[in-house]
PDB file of C-alpha atoms in Angstrom:
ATOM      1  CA  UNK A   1       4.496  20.578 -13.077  1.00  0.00           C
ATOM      2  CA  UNK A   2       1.873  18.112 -12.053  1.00  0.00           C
ATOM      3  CA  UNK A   3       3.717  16.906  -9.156  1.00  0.00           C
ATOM      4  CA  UNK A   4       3.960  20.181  -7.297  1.00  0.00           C
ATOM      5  CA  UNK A   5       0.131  20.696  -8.514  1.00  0.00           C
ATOM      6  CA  UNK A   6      -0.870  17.343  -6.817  1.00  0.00           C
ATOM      7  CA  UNK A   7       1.066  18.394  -3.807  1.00  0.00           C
ATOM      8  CA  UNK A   8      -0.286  21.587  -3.374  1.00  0.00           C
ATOM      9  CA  UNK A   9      -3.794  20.683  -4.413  1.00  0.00           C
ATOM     10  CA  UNK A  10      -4.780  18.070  -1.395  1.00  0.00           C
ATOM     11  CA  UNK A  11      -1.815  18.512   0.708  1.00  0.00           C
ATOM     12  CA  UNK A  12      -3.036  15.940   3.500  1.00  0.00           C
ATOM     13  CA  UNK A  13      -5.030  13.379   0.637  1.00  0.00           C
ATOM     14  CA  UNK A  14      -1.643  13.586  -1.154  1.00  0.00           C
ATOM     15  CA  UNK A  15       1.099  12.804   2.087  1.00  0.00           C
ATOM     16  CA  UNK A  16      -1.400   9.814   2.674  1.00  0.00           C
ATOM     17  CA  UNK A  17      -0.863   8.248  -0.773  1.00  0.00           C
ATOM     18  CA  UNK A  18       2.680   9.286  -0.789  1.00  0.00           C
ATOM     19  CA  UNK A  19       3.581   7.588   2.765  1.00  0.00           C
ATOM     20  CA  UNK A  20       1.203   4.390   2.613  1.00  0.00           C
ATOM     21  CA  UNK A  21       1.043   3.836  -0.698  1.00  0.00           C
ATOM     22  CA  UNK A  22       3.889   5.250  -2.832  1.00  0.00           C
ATOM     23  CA  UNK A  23       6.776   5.029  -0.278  1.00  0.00           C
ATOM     24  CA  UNK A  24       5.711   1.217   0.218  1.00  0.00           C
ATOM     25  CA  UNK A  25       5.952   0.323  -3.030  1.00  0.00           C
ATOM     26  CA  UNK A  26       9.207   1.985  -3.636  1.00  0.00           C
ATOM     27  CA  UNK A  27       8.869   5.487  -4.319  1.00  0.00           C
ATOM     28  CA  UNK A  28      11.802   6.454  -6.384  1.00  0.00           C
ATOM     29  CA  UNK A  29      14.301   4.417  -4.910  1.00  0.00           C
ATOM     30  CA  UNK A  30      14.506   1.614  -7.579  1.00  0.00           C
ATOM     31  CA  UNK A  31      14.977   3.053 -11.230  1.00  0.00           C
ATOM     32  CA  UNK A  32      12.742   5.224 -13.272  1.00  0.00           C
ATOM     33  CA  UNK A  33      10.526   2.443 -14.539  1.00  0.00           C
ATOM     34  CA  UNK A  34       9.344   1.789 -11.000  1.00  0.00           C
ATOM     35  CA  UNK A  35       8.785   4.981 -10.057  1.00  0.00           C
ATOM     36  CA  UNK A  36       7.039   5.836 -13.368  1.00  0.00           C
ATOM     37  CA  UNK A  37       5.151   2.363 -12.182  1.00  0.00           C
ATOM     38  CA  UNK A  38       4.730   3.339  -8.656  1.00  0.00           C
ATOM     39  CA  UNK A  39       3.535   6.569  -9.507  1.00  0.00           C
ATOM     40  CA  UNK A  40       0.494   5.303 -12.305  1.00  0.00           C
ATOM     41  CA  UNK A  41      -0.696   2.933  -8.929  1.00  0.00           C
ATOM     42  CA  UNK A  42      -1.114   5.675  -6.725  1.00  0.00           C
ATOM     43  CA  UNK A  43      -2.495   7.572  -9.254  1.00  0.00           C
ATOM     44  CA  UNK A  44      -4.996   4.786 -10.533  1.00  0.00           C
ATOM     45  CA  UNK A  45      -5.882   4.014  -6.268  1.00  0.00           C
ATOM     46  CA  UNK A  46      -6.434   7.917  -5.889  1.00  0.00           C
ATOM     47  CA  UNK A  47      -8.993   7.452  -9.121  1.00  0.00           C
ATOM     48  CA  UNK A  48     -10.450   4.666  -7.124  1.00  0.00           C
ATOM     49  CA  UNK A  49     -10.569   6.716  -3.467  1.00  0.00           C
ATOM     50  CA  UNK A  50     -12.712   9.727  -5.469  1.00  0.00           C
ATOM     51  CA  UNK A  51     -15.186   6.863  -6.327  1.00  0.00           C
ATOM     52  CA  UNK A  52     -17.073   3.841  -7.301  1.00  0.00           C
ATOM     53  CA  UNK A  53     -17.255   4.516 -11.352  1.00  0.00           C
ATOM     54  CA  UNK A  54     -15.227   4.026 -14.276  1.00  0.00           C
ATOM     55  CA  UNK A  55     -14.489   8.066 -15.002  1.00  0.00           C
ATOM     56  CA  UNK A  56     -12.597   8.521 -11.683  1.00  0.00           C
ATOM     57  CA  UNK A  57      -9.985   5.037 -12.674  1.00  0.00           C
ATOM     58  CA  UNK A  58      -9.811   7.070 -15.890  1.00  0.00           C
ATOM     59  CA  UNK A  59      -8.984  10.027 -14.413  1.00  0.00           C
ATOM     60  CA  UNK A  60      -6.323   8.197 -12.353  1.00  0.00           C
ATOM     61  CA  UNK A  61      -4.674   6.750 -15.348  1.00  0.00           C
ATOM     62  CA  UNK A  62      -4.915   9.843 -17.089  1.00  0.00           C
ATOM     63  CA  UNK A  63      -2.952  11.626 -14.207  1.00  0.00           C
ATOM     64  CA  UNK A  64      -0.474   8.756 -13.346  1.00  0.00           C
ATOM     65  CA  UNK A  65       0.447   8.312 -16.819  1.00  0.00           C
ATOM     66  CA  UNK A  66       0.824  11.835 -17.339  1.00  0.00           C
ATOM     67  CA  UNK A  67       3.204  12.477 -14.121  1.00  0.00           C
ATOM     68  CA  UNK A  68       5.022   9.376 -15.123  1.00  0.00           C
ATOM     69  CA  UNK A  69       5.583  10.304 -18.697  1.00  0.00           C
ATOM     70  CA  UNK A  70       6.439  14.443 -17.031  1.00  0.00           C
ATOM     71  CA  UNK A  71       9.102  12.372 -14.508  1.00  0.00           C
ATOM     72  CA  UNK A  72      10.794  10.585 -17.362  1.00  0.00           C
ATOM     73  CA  UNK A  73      10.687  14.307 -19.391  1.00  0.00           C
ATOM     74  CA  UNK A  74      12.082  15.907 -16.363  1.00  0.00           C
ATOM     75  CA  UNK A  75      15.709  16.491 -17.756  1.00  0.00           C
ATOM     76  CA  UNK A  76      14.515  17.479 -20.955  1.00  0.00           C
ATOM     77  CA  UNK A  77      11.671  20.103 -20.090  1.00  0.00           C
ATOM     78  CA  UNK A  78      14.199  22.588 -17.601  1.00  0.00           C
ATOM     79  CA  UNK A  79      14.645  25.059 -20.298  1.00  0.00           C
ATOM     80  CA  UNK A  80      10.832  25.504 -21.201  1.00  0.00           C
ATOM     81  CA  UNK A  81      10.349  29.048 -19.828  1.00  0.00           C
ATOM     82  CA  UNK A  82       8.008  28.718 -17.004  1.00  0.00           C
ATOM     83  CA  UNK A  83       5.027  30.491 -18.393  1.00  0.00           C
ATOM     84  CA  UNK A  84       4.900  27.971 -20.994  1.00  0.00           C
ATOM     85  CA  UNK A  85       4.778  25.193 -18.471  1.00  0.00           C
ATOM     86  CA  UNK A  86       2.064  26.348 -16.097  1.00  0.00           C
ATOM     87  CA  UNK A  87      -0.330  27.032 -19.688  1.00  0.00           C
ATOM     88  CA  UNK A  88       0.699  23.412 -20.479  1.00  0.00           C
ATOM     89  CA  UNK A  89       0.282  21.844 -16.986  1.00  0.00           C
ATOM     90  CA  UNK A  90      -3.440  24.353 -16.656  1.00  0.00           C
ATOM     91  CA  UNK A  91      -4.368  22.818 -20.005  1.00  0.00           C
ATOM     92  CA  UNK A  92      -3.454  19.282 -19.017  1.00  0.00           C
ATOM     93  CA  UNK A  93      -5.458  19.474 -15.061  1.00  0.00           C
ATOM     94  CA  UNK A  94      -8.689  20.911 -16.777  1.00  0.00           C
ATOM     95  CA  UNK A  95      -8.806  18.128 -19.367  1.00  0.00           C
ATOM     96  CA  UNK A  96      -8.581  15.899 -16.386  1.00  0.00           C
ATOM     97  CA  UNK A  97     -10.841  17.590 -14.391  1.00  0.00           C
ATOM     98  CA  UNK A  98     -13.186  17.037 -17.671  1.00  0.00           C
ATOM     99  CA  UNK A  99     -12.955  13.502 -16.985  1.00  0.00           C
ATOM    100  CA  UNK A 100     -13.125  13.350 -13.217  1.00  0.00           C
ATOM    101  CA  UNK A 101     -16.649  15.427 -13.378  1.00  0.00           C
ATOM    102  CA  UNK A 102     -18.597  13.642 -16.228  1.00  0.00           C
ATOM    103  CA  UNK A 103     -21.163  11.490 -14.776  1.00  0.00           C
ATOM    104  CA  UNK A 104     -20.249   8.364 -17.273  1.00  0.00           C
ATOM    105  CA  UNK A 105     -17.908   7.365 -19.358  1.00  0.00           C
ATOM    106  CA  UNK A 106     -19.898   8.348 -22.594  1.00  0.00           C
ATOM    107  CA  UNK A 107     -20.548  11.725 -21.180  1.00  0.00           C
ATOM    108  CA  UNK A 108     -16.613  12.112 -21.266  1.00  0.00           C
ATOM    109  CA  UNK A 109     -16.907  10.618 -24.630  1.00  0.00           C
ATOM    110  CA  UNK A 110     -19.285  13.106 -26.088  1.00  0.00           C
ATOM    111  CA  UNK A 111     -17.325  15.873 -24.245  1.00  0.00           C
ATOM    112  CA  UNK A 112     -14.141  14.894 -26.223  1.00  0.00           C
ATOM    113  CA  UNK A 113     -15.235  14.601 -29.367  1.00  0.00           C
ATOM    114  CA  UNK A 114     -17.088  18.255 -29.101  1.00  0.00           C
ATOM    115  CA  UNK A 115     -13.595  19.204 -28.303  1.00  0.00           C
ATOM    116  CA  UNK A 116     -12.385  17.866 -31.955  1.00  0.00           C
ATOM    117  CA  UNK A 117     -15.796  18.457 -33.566  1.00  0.00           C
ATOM    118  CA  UNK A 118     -17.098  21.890 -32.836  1.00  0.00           C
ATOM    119  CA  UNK A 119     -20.280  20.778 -31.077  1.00  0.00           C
ATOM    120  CA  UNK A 120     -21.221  22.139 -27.987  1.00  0.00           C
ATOM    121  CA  UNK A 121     -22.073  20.456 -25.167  1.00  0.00           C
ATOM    122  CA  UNK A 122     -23.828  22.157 -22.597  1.00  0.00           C
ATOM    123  CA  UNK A 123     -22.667  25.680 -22.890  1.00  0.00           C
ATOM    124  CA  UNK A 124     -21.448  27.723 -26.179  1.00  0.00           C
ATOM    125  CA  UNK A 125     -19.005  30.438 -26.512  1.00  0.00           C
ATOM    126  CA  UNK A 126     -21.235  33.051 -24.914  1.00  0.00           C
ATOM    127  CA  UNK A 127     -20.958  31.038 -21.580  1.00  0.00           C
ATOM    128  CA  UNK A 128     -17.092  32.605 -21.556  1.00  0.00           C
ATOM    129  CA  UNK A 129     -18.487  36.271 -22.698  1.00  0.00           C
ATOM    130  CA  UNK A 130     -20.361  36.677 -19.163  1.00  0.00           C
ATOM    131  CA  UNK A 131     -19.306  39.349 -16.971  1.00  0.00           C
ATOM    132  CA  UNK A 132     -18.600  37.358 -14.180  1.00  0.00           C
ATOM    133  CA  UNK A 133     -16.822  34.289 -15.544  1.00  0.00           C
ATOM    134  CA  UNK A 134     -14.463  37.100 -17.412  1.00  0.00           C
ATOM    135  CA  UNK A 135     -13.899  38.606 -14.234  1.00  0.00           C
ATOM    136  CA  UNK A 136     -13.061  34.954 -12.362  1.00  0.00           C
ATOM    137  CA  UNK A 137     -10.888  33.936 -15.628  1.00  0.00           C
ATOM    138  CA  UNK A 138      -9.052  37.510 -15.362  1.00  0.00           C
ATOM    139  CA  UNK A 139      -9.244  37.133 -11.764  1.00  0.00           C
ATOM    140  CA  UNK A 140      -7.044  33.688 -12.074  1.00  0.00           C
ATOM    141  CA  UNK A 141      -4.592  34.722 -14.781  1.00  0.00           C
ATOM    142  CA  UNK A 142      -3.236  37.858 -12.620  1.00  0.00           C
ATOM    143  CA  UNK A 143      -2.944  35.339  -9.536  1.00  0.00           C
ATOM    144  CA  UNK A 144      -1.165  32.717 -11.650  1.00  0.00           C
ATOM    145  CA  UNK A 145       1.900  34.575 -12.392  1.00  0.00           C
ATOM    146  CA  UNK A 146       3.792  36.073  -9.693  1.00  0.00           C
ATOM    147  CA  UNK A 147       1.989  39.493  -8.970  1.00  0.00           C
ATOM    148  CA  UNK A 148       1.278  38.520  -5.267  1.00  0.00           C
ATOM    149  CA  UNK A 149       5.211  37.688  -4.283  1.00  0.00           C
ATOM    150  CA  UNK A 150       5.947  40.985  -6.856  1.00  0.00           C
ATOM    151  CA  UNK A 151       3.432  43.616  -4.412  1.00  0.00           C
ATOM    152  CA  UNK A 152       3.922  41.761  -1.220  1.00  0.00           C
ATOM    153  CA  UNK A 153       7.955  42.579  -1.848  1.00  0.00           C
ATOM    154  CA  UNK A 154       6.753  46.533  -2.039  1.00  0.00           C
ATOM    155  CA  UNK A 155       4.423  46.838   1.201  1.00  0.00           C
ATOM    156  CA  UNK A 156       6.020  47.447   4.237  1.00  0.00           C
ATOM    157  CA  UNK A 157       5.799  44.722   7.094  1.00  0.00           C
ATOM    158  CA  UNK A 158       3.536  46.353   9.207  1.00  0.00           C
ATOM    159  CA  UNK A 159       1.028  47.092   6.474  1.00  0.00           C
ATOM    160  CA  UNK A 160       1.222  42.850   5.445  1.00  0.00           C
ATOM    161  CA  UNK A 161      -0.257  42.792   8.796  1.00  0.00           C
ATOM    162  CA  UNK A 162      -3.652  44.139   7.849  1.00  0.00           C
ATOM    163  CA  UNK A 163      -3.635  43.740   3.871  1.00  0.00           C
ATOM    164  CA  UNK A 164      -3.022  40.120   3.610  1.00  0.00           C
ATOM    165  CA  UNK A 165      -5.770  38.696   6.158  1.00  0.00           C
ATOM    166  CA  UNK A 166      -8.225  41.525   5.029  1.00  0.00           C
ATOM    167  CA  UNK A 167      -7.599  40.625   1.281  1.00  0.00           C
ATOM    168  CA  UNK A 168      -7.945  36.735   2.179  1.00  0.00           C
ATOM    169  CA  UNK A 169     -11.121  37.122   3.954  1.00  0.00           C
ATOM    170  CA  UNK A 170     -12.555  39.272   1.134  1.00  0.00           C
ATOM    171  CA  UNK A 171     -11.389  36.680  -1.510  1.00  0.00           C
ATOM    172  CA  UNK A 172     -13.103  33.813   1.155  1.00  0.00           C
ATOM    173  CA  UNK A 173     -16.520  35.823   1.021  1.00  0.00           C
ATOM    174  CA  UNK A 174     -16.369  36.397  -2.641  1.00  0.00           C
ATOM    175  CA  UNK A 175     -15.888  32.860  -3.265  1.00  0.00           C
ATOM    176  CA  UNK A 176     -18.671  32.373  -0.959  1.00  0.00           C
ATOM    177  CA  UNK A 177     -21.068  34.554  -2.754  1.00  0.00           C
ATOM    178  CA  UNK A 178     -20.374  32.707  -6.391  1.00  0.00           C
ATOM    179  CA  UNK A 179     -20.743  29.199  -4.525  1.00  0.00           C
ATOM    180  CA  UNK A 180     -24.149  30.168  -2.872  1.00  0.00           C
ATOM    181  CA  UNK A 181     -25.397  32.019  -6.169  1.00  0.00           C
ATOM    182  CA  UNK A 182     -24.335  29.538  -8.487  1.00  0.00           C
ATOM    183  CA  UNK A 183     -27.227  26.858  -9.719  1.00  0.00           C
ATOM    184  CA  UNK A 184     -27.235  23.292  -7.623  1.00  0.00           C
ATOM    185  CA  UNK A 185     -24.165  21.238  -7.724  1.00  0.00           C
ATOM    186  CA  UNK A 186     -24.544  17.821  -6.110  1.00  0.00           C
ATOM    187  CA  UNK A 187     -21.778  16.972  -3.078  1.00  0.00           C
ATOM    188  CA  UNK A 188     -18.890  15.561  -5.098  1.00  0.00           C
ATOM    189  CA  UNK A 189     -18.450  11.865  -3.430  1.00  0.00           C
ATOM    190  CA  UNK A 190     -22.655  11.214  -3.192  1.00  0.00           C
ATOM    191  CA  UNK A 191     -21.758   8.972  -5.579  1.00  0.00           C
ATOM    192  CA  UNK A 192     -19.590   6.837  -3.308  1.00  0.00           C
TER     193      UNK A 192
END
């Protein structure tokens, strides 16, 4: 769900906002309409904290209304199988993340309505038909269910000792080599 995304995503950005700015307000100790309330603030601050301009207050009211309407849901959304929910909760982070990296509101604009109209933006279908972003999309499906936990189980403990750092530090230098080859990307909070 989005909580335990925002949680995990910026675990220290995320305690911050949770002990000086949700927890003061409330947190979820008066009713759910104050914590649905309480949770759209922090949500519409953490907008504001990512920067001066109006797509990151979107982006906060996109995500606080979202985790307040998902708290509210809560009850109702247990028996969902879980594979389900993470395509649902994926869908609903990179539509946000659509809004949180468009330079202007009417970039976001035009980026919708491409969505609903067919047009492309700046990349067509052949952007997704390139070796490598097949391999990073492939790459992210296998690690989103629960292979690691599944092959982790099977190796003994005293291999875990030299597979998991050597398979992190392999995954840190590939990541490396896509960031360095990739075309120029601008530091995200320039802007601020």
């Amino acid at each position: 769900n989005l909580s335990d995304f925002w949680g995990r995503w910026h675990q220290t950005l995320s305690r911050f906002f949770r002990d000086y700015i949700y927890f003061p307000l409330g947190g979820s100790r008066h009713g759910k309409l104050k914590t649905m309330r309480n949770q759209i603030i922090v949500f519409l601050i953490s907008g504001l904290w990512h920067g001066a301009n109006m797509t990151f207050v979107l982006w906060g009211l996109y995500h606080g209304v979202l985790s307040a309407v998902e708290h509210f849901l809560r009850p109702w959304t247990k028996k969902i199988p879980i594979l389900i929910k993470r395509g649902f909760n994926f869908l609903i982070v990179a539509f946000g993340f659509s809004i949180f990296r468009s330079p202007d509101i009417k970039t976001f604009r035009k980026l919708f309505q491409s969505l609903w109209q067919g047009e492309a933006v700046n990349f067509t279908f052949s952007y997704f038909l390139q070796k490598d972003i097949i391999l990073i999309m492939l790459v992210g499906l296998v690690l989103s269910a629960p292979v690691v936990p599944y092959f982790l189980d099977r190796i003994s403990t005293e291999k875990k000792k030299t597979f998991v750092p050597i398979t992190l530090i392999c995954l840190f230098l590939l990541s490396c080599i896509f960031m360095v080859s990739s075309s120029y990307h601008p530091f995200l909070y320039e802007q601020f």
